Tab-separated table of C-alpha atoms in Angstrom:
chain	number	residue	atom	x	y	z
A	1	MET	CA	-15.831	-36.857	-6.610
A	2	ARG	CA	-13.907	-35.581	-9.617
A	3	LEU	CA	-11.608	-32.594	-9.105
A	4	PRO	CA	-11.979	-29.732	-11.599
A	5	ARG	CA	-8.979	-29.435	-13.947
A	6	ARG	CA	-7.929	-26.087	-12.490
A	7	ALA	CA	-7.545	-27.748	-9.083
A	8	PHE	CA	-4.309	-29.310	-10.339
A	9	ALA	CA	-2.915	-25.831	-11.026
A	10	PHE	CA	-3.888	-24.765	-7.476
A	11	LEU	CA	-2.271	-27.879	-6.014
A	12	ALA	CA	0.936	-27.278	-7.994
A	13	VAL	CA	1.176	-23.685	-6.691
A	14	PHE	CA	0.329	-24.860	-3.157
A	15	ALA	CA	3.131	-27.446	-3.281
A	16	ALA	CA	5.581	-24.910	-4.764
A	17	VAL	CA	4.875	-22.454	-1.940
A	18	THR	CA	4.703	-24.949	0.917
A	19	PHE	CA	7.853	-26.972	0.244
A	20	PRO	CA	10.352	-24.050	0.547
A	21	LEU	CA	8.542	-22.747	3.649
A	22	LEU	CA	9.136	-26.070	5.379
A	23	HIS	CA	12.575	-26.719	3.810
A	24	PRO	CA	14.352	-23.410	3.003
A	25	LEU	CA	16.320	-23.572	-0.254
A	26	ASN	CA	18.164	-20.201	-0.154
A	27	ILE	CA	17.880	-19.702	-3.896
A	28	SER	CA	17.241	-15.933	-4.009
A	29	ASP	CA	20.115	-13.570	-3.199
A	30	ARG	CA	20.107	-10.758	-5.780
A	31	VAL	CA	19.434	-7.317	-4.276
A	32	SER	CA	17.506	-4.724	-6.324
A	33	PRO	CA	19.045	-1.245	-6.909
A	34	GLU	CA	15.889	0.401	-5.485
A	35	ALA	CA	16.432	-1.324	-2.132
A	36	VAL	CA	20.112	-0.282	-2.113
A	37	LYS	CA	19.114	3.333	-2.779
A	38	PHE	CA	16.393	3.257	-0.119
A	39	LYS	CA	18.783	1.914	2.500
A	40	ALA	CA	21.301	4.635	1.582
A	41	LEU	CA	18.515	7.210	1.957
A	42	ILE	CA	17.730	6.017	5.498
A	43	ASP	CA	21.451	5.832	6.306
A	44	SER	CA	21.781	9.494	5.302
A	45	ILE	CA	19.283	10.585	7.993
A	46	PRO	CA	21.152	11.717	11.128
A	47	ALA	CA	20.451	10.059	14.484
A	48	GLY	CA	17.825	11.952	16.491
A	49	SER	CA	15.903	12.979	13.366
A	50	VAL	CA	12.231	12.151	12.937
A	51	VAL	CA	10.685	10.010	10.188
A	52	MET	CA	6.945	9.842	9.607
A	53	VAL	CA	5.658	6.378	8.660
A	54	SER	CA	2.125	6.235	7.305
A	55	PHE	CA	0.375	2.859	7.206
A	56	ASP	CA	-1.807	3.402	4.156
A	57	HIS	CA	-3.032	-0.100	3.516
A	58	GLU	CA	-5.814	-2.593	4.124
A	59	ALA	CA	-5.581	-5.615	6.389
A	60	SER	CA	-5.781	-7.975	3.404
A	61	THR	CA	-2.256	-7.077	2.252
A	62	VAL	CA	-0.669	-7.588	5.672
A	63	ALA	CA	1.491	-10.469	4.367
A	64	GLU	CA	3.319	-8.014	2.129
A	65	VAL	CA	3.267	-4.780	4.102
A	66	ARG	CA	4.172	-6.111	7.549
A	67	PRO	CA	7.664	-7.339	6.490
A	68	LEU	CA	8.197	-3.978	4.751
A	69	ALA	CA	7.159	-1.908	7.765
A	70	THR	CA	9.035	-4.151	10.189
A	71	VAL	CA	12.365	-3.943	8.382
A	72	LEU	CA	11.973	-0.161	8.042
A	73	ALA	CA	11.203	0.285	11.751
A	74	ARG	CA	14.189	-1.915	12.674
A	75	HIS	CA	16.507	0.137	10.474
A	76	LEU	CA	15.221	3.449	11.850
A	77	PHE	CA	15.348	2.433	15.516
A	78	SER	CA	18.774	0.823	15.085
A	79	ARG	CA	20.038	4.223	13.913
A	80	ASP	CA	18.263	6.081	16.751
A	81	VAL	CA	15.897	7.794	14.346
A	82	LYS	CA	12.524	8.643	15.926
A	83	ILE	CA	9.239	7.549	14.363
A	84	ILE	CA	5.847	9.207	14.098
A	85	GLY	CA	3.392	6.571	12.941
A	86	LEU	CA	-0.093	7.170	11.600
A	87	SER	CA	-2.609	5.713	9.209
A	88	LEU	CA	-4.732	7.231	6.475
A	89	PHE	CA	-6.542	3.928	5.972
A	90	ALA	CA	-8.581	2.696	8.950
A	91	GLU	CA	-7.524	-0.939	8.532
A	92	GLY	CA	-3.835	-0.009	8.657
A	93	THR	CA	-4.203	1.494	12.134
A	94	ALA	CA	-4.021	-1.638	14.288
A	95	ILE	CA	-1.340	-3.235	12.096
A	96	GLY	CA	0.811	-0.100	12.153
A	97	ASN	CA	0.587	0.190	15.907
A	98	GLN	CA	1.367	-3.510	16.359
A	99	VAL	CA	4.482	-3.336	14.125
A	100	LEU	CA	5.862	-0.209	15.814
A	101	SER	CA	5.124	-1.500	19.350
A	102	LEU	CA	6.904	-4.823	18.728
A	103	VAL	CA	9.986	-3.293	17.090
A	104	ALA	CA	10.172	-0.486	19.686
A	105	GLU	CA	10.159	-3.106	22.437
A	106	GLU	CA	12.901	-5.048	20.603
A	107	TYR	CA	15.110	-1.918	20.568
A	108	GLY	CA	14.081	-0.622	23.991
A	109	LYS	CA	12.495	2.543	22.633
A	110	LYS	CA	10.207	4.638	24.800
A	111	TYR	CA	6.706	5.654	23.711
A	112	GLY	CA	6.194	9.400	23.465
A	113	GLN	CA	9.904	10.097	23.374
A	114	ASP	CA	11.325	7.838	20.636
A	115	TRP	CA	8.123	7.011	18.817
A	116	VAL	CA	4.424	7.855	18.783
A	117	PHE	CA	1.441	6.409	16.970
A	118	LEU	CA	-1.169	8.975	16.040
A	119	GLY	CA	-3.851	6.610	14.770
A	120	PHE	CA	-6.249	7.101	11.891
A	121	ARG	CA	-7.633	10.249	10.347
A	122	PRO	CA	-10.215	10.182	7.498
A	123	GLN	CA	-10.127	12.534	4.470
A	124	PHE	CA	-6.510	12.039	3.467
A	125	GLN	CA	-6.281	15.338	1.556
A	126	ALA	CA	-7.248	17.372	4.600
A	127	ALA	CA	-5.056	15.263	6.901
A	128	ILE	CA	-1.899	15.553	4.761
A	129	LEU	CA	-2.375	19.263	4.102
A	130	GLY	CA	-3.299	19.930	7.733
A	131	MET	CA	-0.097	18.304	9.027
A	132	GLY	CA	1.855	20.743	6.876
A	133	GLU	CA	0.608	23.419	9.306
A	134	SER	CA	0.299	21.502	12.580
A	135	ILE	CA	0.435	17.785	13.322
A	136	THR	CA	-1.196	18.174	16.738
A	137	ASN	CA	-4.141	20.088	15.255
A	138	VAL	CA	-4.891	17.201	12.899
A	139	PHE	CA	-4.278	14.607	15.625
A	140	PRO	CA	-5.250	16.222	18.959
A	141	ARG	CA	-5.076	12.741	20.540
A	142	ASP	CA	-2.904	9.761	19.684
A	143	TYR	CA	-3.955	6.128	19.187
A	144	TYR	CA	-3.992	5.595	22.971
A	145	GLY	CA	-6.076	8.685	23.658
A	146	LYS	CA	-3.185	10.772	25.021
A	147	THR	CA	-3.083	14.488	24.258
A	148	THR	CA	-0.482	14.778	21.481
A	149	SER	CA	0.676	18.282	22.399
A	150	GLU	CA	1.860	16.862	25.740
A	151	LEU	CA	3.989	14.078	24.203
A	152	PRO	CA	7.720	15.000	24.367
A	153	LEU	CA	8.355	14.008	20.725
A	154	LEU	CA	5.560	16.222	19.429
A	155	LYS	CA	6.778	19.174	21.495
A	156	GLU	CA	9.772	19.274	19.101
A	157	VAL	CA	7.953	18.408	15.880
A	158	PHE	CA	5.264	20.769	14.625
A	159	ASN	CA	4.924	20.009	10.912
A	160	TYR	CA	6.864	18.614	7.928
A	161	SER	CA	9.691	21.135	8.455
A	162	GLN	CA	10.950	18.974	11.321
A	163	ILE	CA	10.377	15.652	9.509
A	164	ALA	CA	13.396	14.190	7.699
A	165	LEU	CA	11.376	11.792	5.569
A	166	VAL	CA	7.796	10.621	5.074
A	167	VAL	CA	7.415	6.937	4.202
A	168	SER	CA	4.058	5.714	2.962
A	169	VAL	CA	3.635	1.956	3.399
A	170	ALA	CA	0.861	1.573	0.851
A	171	ASP	CA	-1.139	-0.956	-1.125
A	172	GLY	CA	-3.070	1.593	-3.179
A	173	ASP	CA	-3.119	5.219	-4.297
A	174	LEU	CA	-2.452	6.927	-0.958
A	175	GLY	CA	1.276	7.102	-1.702
A	176	TYR	CA	0.387	9.402	-4.610
A	177	ALA	CA	-1.484	11.668	-2.204
A	178	TRP	CA	1.680	12.184	-0.125
A	179	VAL	CA	3.491	13.284	-3.298
A	180	ASP	CA	0.579	15.448	-4.474
A	181	TYR	CA	0.143	17.328	-1.207
A	182	ALA	CA	3.084	16.874	1.181
A	183	TYR	CA	5.851	16.988	-1.460
A	184	THR	CA	4.281	19.457	-3.909
A	185	ARG	CA	2.809	21.851	-1.350
A	186	TYR	CA	5.243	21.566	1.584
A	187	HIS	CA	8.381	20.115	-0.100
A	188	ALA	CA	8.428	17.224	2.366
A	189	ARG	CA	10.723	14.396	1.266
A	190	VAL	CA	8.480	11.450	0.430
A	191	SER	CA	9.213	7.802	-0.289
A	192	ALA	CA	7.095	4.680	-0.572
A	193	MET	CA	7.115	1.023	0.406
A	194	LEU	CA	4.579	-0.636	-1.811
A	195	THR	CA	2.871	-3.902	-2.508
A	196	ALA	CA	4.316	-5.273	-5.743
A	197	VAL	CA	1.064	-4.800	-7.626
A	198	MET	CA	1.364	-1.001	-7.267
A	199	VAL	CA	5.027	-0.575	-8.179
A	200	ALA	CA	4.709	-0.150	-11.956
A	201	SER	CA	2.234	2.724	-11.430
A	202	TYR	CA	4.563	4.532	-9.002
A	203	MET	CA	7.714	4.138	-11.127
A	204	PRO	CA	7.171	7.418	-13.059
A	205	LEU	CA	7.093	9.359	-9.755
A	206	TYR	CA	10.293	7.626	-8.660
A	207	ALA	CA	11.996	8.248	-12.009
A	208	SER	CA	11.093	11.952	-11.895
A	209	GLY	CA	12.516	12.282	-8.367
A	210	GLN	CA	9.221	13.124	-6.675
A	211	LEU	CA	9.581	9.920	-4.699
A	212	SER	CA	13.012	9.844	-3.122
A	213	GLY	CA	12.865	6.094	-2.468
A	214	LEU	CA	10.797	3.082	-3.387
A	215	VAL	CA	10.751	-0.495	-2.091
A	216	ASN	CA	8.989	-3.207	-4.074
A	217	GLY	CA	6.811	-5.606	-2.094
A	218	LEU	CA	8.015	-8.772	-0.434
A	219	LYS	CA	11.052	-8.917	-2.740
A	220	GLY	CA	12.023	-5.395	-1.649
A	221	ALA	CA	11.582	-6.320	2.020
A	222	ALA	CA	13.813	-9.386	1.535
A	223	ASP	CA	16.455	-7.234	-0.204
A	224	TYR	CA	16.297	-4.761	2.658
A	225	GLU	CA	16.676	-7.545	5.240
A	226	ARG	CA	19.738	-8.801	3.332
A	227	LEU	CA	21.265	-5.307	3.193
A	228	LEU	CA	20.782	-4.916	6.947
A	229	ASP	CA	21.998	-8.478	7.528
A	230	LYS	CA	18.880	-9.153	9.593
A	231	PRO	CA	17.144	-12.168	8.024
A	232	GLY	CA	13.430	-12.171	8.751
A	233	ALA	CA	10.046	-13.180	7.390
A	234	ALA	CA	10.659	-11.681	3.942
A	235	ILE	CA	13.849	-13.630	3.148
A	236	ARG	CA	12.160	-16.846	4.288
A	237	SER	CA	9.249	-16.138	1.951
A	238	MET	CA	11.331	-15.380	-1.144
A	239	ASP	CA	12.170	-19.041	-1.819
A	240	ALA	CA	8.456	-19.796	-1.857
A	241	GLN	CA	7.928	-16.784	-4.123
A	242	SER	CA	10.588	-17.970	-6.587
A	243	MET	CA	9.263	-21.534	-6.663
A	244	ALA	CA	5.706	-20.299	-7.221
A	245	HIS	CA	6.917	-18.115	-10.112
A	246	ALA	CA	8.683	-21.128	-11.669
A	247	VAL	CA	5.490	-23.205	-11.452
A	248	ILE	CA	3.380	-20.385	-12.914
A	249	LEU	CA	5.878	-20.030	-15.791
A	250	LEU	CA	5.656	-23.765	-16.451
A	251	LEU	CA	1.850	-23.599	-16.361
A	252	ILE	CA	1.842	-20.710	-18.850
A	253	LEU	CA	4.320	-22.466	-21.162
A	254	GLY	CA	2.454	-25.787	-20.810
A	255	GLY	CA	-0.904	-24.136	-21.494
A	256	ASN	CA	0.391	-22.388	-24.600
A	257	ALA	CA	2.124	-25.534	-25.862
A	258	ALA	CA	-1.097	-27.521	-25.410
A	259	TYR	CA	-3.020	-24.818	-27.260
A	260	TRP	CA	-0.619	-24.837	-30.219
A	261	TRP	CA	-0.534	-28.610	-30.249
A	262	GLY	CA	-4.335	-28.753	-30.339
A	263	ARG	CA	-4.521	-26.221	-33.164
A	264	LYS	CA	-1.924	-28.080	-35.191
A	265	LYS	CA	-3.929	-31.299	-34.909
B	1	MET	CA	-2.049	-22.146	20.300
B	2	THR	CA	-4.311	-19.216	21.147
B	3	ALA	CA	-8.042	-19.119	20.498
B	4	GLY	CA	-7.408	-16.233	18.081
B	5	ASN	CA	-4.978	-18.322	16.030
B	6	PHE	CA	-7.423	-21.235	15.986
B	7	ALA	CA	-10.268	-19.011	14.757
B	8	ALA	CA	-8.001	-17.394	12.152
B	9	ALA	CA	-6.870	-20.796	10.854
B	10	ILE	CA	-10.436	-22.115	10.568
B	11	LEU	CA	-11.539	-18.944	8.752
B	12	THR	CA	-8.526	-19.128	6.404
B	13	LEU	CA	-9.429	-22.714	5.492
B	14	ALA	CA	-13.056	-21.669	5.027
B	15	ILE	CA	-11.983	-18.978	2.552
B	16	PHE	CA	-9.619	-21.389	0.743
B	17	SER	CA	-12.514	-23.841	0.336
B	18	PHE	CA	-13.845	-21.505	-2.376
B	19	LEU	CA	-11.079	-22.827	-4.638
B	20	TYR	CA	-13.107	-26.020	-4.875
B	21	ARG	CA	-16.541	-24.410	-5.126
B	22	GLU	CA	-18.768	-21.934	-3.299
B	23	ASN	CA	-20.037	-23.393	-0.028
B	24	PRO	CA	-21.639	-22.363	3.307
B	25	PHE	CA	-18.269	-22.205	5.126
B	26	PHE	CA	-16.937	-19.721	2.598
B	27	ARG	CA	-20.123	-17.639	2.816
B	28	LEU	CA	-19.939	-17.599	6.622
B	29	ALA	CA	-16.315	-16.405	6.573
B	30	GLU	CA	-17.151	-13.799	3.929
B	31	HIS	CA	-20.085	-12.424	5.944
B	32	LEU	CA	-17.988	-12.363	9.108
B	33	LEU	CA	-15.339	-10.312	7.298
B	34	VAL	CA	-17.903	-7.784	6.067
B	35	GLY	CA	-19.562	-7.490	9.480
B	36	LEU	CA	-16.334	-7.215	11.443
B	37	SER	CA	-14.913	-4.630	9.018
B	38	ALA	CA	-18.035	-2.486	9.332
B	39	GLY	CA	-17.881	-2.725	13.128
B	40	TYR	CA	-14.169	-1.911	13.178
B	41	PHE	CA	-14.648	1.154	10.942
B	42	THR	CA	-17.483	2.387	13.162
B	43	VAL	CA	-15.387	2.120	16.330
B	44	ILE	CA	-12.401	3.834	14.634
B	45	ALA	CA	-14.651	6.635	13.305
B	46	VAL	CA	-16.283	7.265	16.677
B	47	GLN	CA	-13.144	6.967	18.814
B	48	GLY	CA	-10.696	8.576	16.403
B	49	THR	CA	-12.804	11.318	14.843
B	50	LEU	CA	-16.178	12.030	16.428
B	51	VAL	CA	-14.915	12.075	20.021
B	52	PRO	CA	-11.707	14.179	19.607
B	53	LYS	CA	-12.962	16.366	16.758
B	54	VAL	CA	-16.600	16.992	17.797
B	55	LEU	CA	-17.504	15.936	21.332
B	56	GLU	CA	-14.372	17.139	23.139
B	57	PRO	CA	-14.293	20.589	21.453
B	58	LEU	CA	-18.008	20.943	22.285
B	59	GLN	CA	-17.302	20.116	25.927
B	60	ALA	CA	-14.509	22.710	25.861
B	61	GLY	CA	-16.979	25.346	24.618
B	62	ASP	CA	-15.842	25.437	20.950
B	63	TRP	CA	-19.255	25.783	19.321
B	64	TRP	CA	-17.880	26.197	15.808
B	65	VAL	CA	-17.706	22.416	15.447
B	66	VAL	CA	-21.502	22.418	15.368
B	67	VAL	CA	-21.295	23.631	11.736
B	68	PRO	CA	-19.430	20.582	10.333
B	69	PHE	CA	-21.469	18.339	12.624
B	70	ILE	CA	-24.707	19.633	11.083
B	71	LEU	CA	-23.214	18.933	7.647
B	72	ILE	CA	-22.515	15.339	8.754
B	73	ILE	CA	-26.146	14.977	9.815
B	74	LEU	CA	-27.258	16.385	6.452
B	75	ILE	CA	-25.263	13.688	4.616
B	76	LEU	CA	-27.368	11.102	6.420
B	77	GLY	CA	-30.327	12.713	4.635
B	78	ARG	CA	-29.548	10.402	1.717
B	79	LEU	CA	-31.189	7.599	3.644
B	80	THR	CA	-34.754	8.783	2.880
B	81	GLU	CA	-36.290	10.134	-0.332
B	82	LYS	CA	-37.774	13.186	1.430
B	83	THR	CA	-34.536	14.423	3.013
B	84	ARG	CA	-32.241	13.480	0.105
B	85	PRO	CA	-31.936	17.039	-1.356
B	86	ALA	CA	-30.429	18.245	1.965
B	87	SER	CA	-27.503	15.831	1.540
B	88	ARG	CA	-26.443	17.687	-1.615
B	89	ILE	CA	-25.178	20.649	0.430
B	90	PRO	CA	-22.341	18.802	2.250
B	91	LEU	CA	-21.622	16.721	-0.851
B	92	ALA	CA	-21.253	19.874	-2.945
B	93	LEU	CA	-18.904	21.271	-0.320
B	94	ILE	CA	-16.794	18.098	-0.270
B	95	ILE	CA	-16.608	17.860	-4.065
B	96	GLY	CA	-15.943	21.573	-4.536
B	97	ALA	CA	-13.264	21.824	-1.876
B	98	GLY	CA	-11.755	18.498	-2.916
B	99	ALA	CA	-11.494	19.527	-6.548
B	100	GLY	CA	-10.148	22.955	-5.625
B	101	VAL	CA	-7.400	21.413	-3.535
B	102	ALA	CA	-6.662	18.574	-5.943
B	103	VAL	CA	-6.508	20.335	-9.304
B	104	PRO	CA	-3.427	22.550	-8.739
B	105	ALA	CA	-1.596	19.818	-6.793
B	106	LEU	CA	-2.239	17.142	-9.388
B	107	LEU	CA	-1.437	19.488	-12.271
B	108	GLN	CA	1.936	20.179	-10.684
B	109	ALA	CA	2.811	16.659	-9.484
B	110	ARG	CA	1.339	14.456	-12.181
B	111	ILE	CA	1.700	16.624	-15.310
B	112	LEU	CA	4.223	19.465	-15.047
B	113	VAL	CA	6.923	17.652	-13.074
B	114	GLN	CA	6.409	14.441	-15.072
B	115	LEU	CA	6.640	16.413	-18.332
B	116	SER	CA	9.877	18.046	-17.249
B	117	ALA	CA	11.227	14.593	-16.343
B	118	THR	CA	10.926	13.622	-20.028
B	119	MET	CA	12.819	16.735	-21.192
B	120	LYS	CA	16.310	15.523	-20.428
B	121	PRO	CA	19.459	15.651	-22.563
B	122	LEU	CA	19.408	12.775	-25.048
B	123	ASN	CA	22.818	11.541	-23.941
B	124	SER	CA	21.763	8.140	-22.635
B	125	ALA	CA	19.758	5.206	-23.955
B	126	ALA	CA	17.383	5.465	-20.958
B	127	ASN	CA	16.530	9.117	-21.702
B	128	ILE	CA	15.921	8.357	-25.403
B	129	PHE	CA	13.818	5.308	-24.469
B	130	ILE	CA	11.652	7.427	-22.127
B	131	LEU	CA	11.156	10.221	-24.696
B	132	VAL	CA	10.230	7.772	-27.490
B	133	GLY	CA	7.857	6.007	-25.073
B	134	VAL	CA	6.059	9.194	-24.035
B	135	ILE	CA	5.643	10.455	-27.613
B	136	THR	CA	4.553	7.168	-29.193
B	137	THR	CA	2.147	6.324	-26.359
B	138	LEU	CA	0.562	9.763	-26.673
B	139	VAL	CA	0.282	9.164	-30.446
B	140	TYR	CA	-1.519	5.877	-29.732
B	141	PHE	CA	-4.103	7.731	-27.624
B	142	PHE	CA	-4.580	10.458	-30.275
B	143	PHE	CA	-7.736	9.277	-31.981
B	144	SER	CA	-8.515	12.360	-34.100
B	145	ARG	CA	-6.287	11.035	-36.849
B	146	GLU	CA	-6.485	7.538	-38.322
B	147	HIS	CA	-3.615	5.250	-37.284
B	148	LYS	CA	-2.236	4.779	-40.829
B	149	GLY	CA	1.162	5.239	-42.527
B	150	TRP	CA	4.012	6.707	-40.415
B	151	TRP	CA	1.506	7.906	-37.829
B	152	GLY	CA	0.224	4.340	-37.494
B	153	LYS	CA	3.792	3.028	-37.105
B	154	LEU	CA	4.378	5.458	-34.237
B	155	ALA	CA	1.115	4.298	-32.640
B	156	THR	CA	2.267	0.677	-32.997
B	157	ILE	CA	5.478	1.493	-31.122
B	158	GLY	CA	3.265	3.123	-28.466
B	159	THR	CA	1.289	-0.120	-28.259
B	160	TRP	CA	4.514	-2.014	-27.532
B	161	TYR	CA	5.322	0.362	-24.665
B	162	LEU	CA	1.822	-0.197	-23.287
B	163	MET	CA	2.241	-3.972	-23.581
B	164	ILE	CA	5.516	-3.773	-21.665
B	165	PHE	CA	3.768	-1.743	-18.952
B	166	PHE	CA	0.875	-4.220	-18.757
B	167	GLY	CA	3.328	-7.125	-18.649
B	168	ALA	CA	5.323	-5.529	-15.814
B	169	THR	CA	2.129	-4.722	-13.924
B	170	PHE	CA	0.777	-8.255	-14.382
B	171	GLY	CA	4.095	-9.768	-13.274
B	172	ASN	CA	4.041	-7.613	-10.153
B	173	THR	CA	0.385	-8.521	-9.570
B	174	VAL	CA	1.264	-12.221	-9.633
B	175	MET	CA	4.112	-11.539	-7.172
B	176	SER	CA	1.760	-9.600	-4.889
B	177	ARG	CA	-0.945	-12.274	-4.895
B	178	ILE	CA	1.568	-15.046	-4.284
B	179	SER	CA	2.885	-13.003	-1.335
B	180	LEU	CA	-0.608	-13.053	0.168
B	181	LEU	CA	-0.788	-16.833	-0.286
B	182	ILE	CA	2.658	-17.188	1.314
B	183	GLY	CA	1.463	-15.079	4.258
B	184	ARG	CA	-1.527	-17.334	4.869
B	185	LEU	CA	0.439	-20.592	4.431
B	186	GLU	CA	3.177	-19.271	6.733
B	187	PHE	CA	0.473	-18.630	9.305
B	188	LEU	CA	-1.114	-22.068	8.869
B	189	PHE	CA	2.151	-24.015	8.945
B	190	GLY	CA	3.917	-21.711	11.417
B	191	ASP	CA	1.611	-20.093	13.984
B	192	PHE	CA	-1.154	-22.708	13.714
B	193	LEU	CA	0.641	-26.038	13.215
B	194	GLY	CA	4.071	-24.984	14.503
B	195	LEU	CA	5.906	-26.650	11.617
B	196	ILE	CA	7.971	-23.549	10.673
B	197	LYS	CA	10.665	-22.642	13.179
């Protein structure tokens, strides 16, 4: 059996990712300015306020979005900020609930009082606009089937007026929708935690101030963990990320060198 | 090790086997993903939308929900040739309402606010860089005039801005995809094999 030539590239990347996972190297420590600004934004929210976290992603990107959502939930709960979780993407529902449940348990937070999870609602336009009028009308029942109007947290929070910040944890365009409808129509403060692939597209919204904060993928999650001094899954993964980048750079340089060499001959 | 972790590890390896070549294990994992996703969406739609938004209001005597429910049924008309025209009514409503809601919001958020963000005092390199980028990129996409002479030079600068954007996007894409690989390998070596503490 002869391996195809590309298999060697796969094996090189596999080795580059695996080695630092098994033997941490601690080679990445630079923190991005976006993460610093995002942390400052969360720090500026007074204790007792409410932040809405929307899990707008598919299950396939869980490796990137779970560290982001986890570090955000830890920061919010550690500052006694309350969380309303929801999802505008069906696949994000179970993941969002799992992240919030685990972190709430870690910080001893009570469901219904300190946090709620509303579940999934289709038609994001209608859902985002509807919550500008009444959250309980859009979500009459939460993820667990409880009547939302009877939950203590939602007796105090009616719409975006009582929400200090909306954070969209997204791997696609749904973060735009929060800007288009919640920020533009209701002046809700919106920020985004994104998979790295989406960041370049969202930068114009961040630069114009329509997004008040932005965190960039696994690197952003690792930066955030460093800023909070709570090392977690993201920091552990950044060594593997850096090594994989080095191998990919070498493959690109090697491939180009071989091409030029072949042309010269 | 739980049964769930064992199944997840086997399915991950089945998907990875595609890196060598397409094979029955990969196809099985792929079909499982499609089937499970469809089932999951159905349960979420019924439990999260149909029950609280249609059935419960009906039980409470709110008969107005019959109107959107009939529209839902009409959408299913697409399934047969004979009933297909009926599905155009709810689709027209969705497209019309969607466009009506989206146009003013997008005009404000994506065009007007973004335009005003480029109209800043030219007192910093970043502001000048942004202004030059917006103008030259727009010139590149202006095809009513041939890209020659000084106009062509502006378009070339616009091309450079686009290349920088594509480069940044591709770099981030690589980072994102590697993150997914890290996630799976962390699972295999950590949760499955217990080699990561």
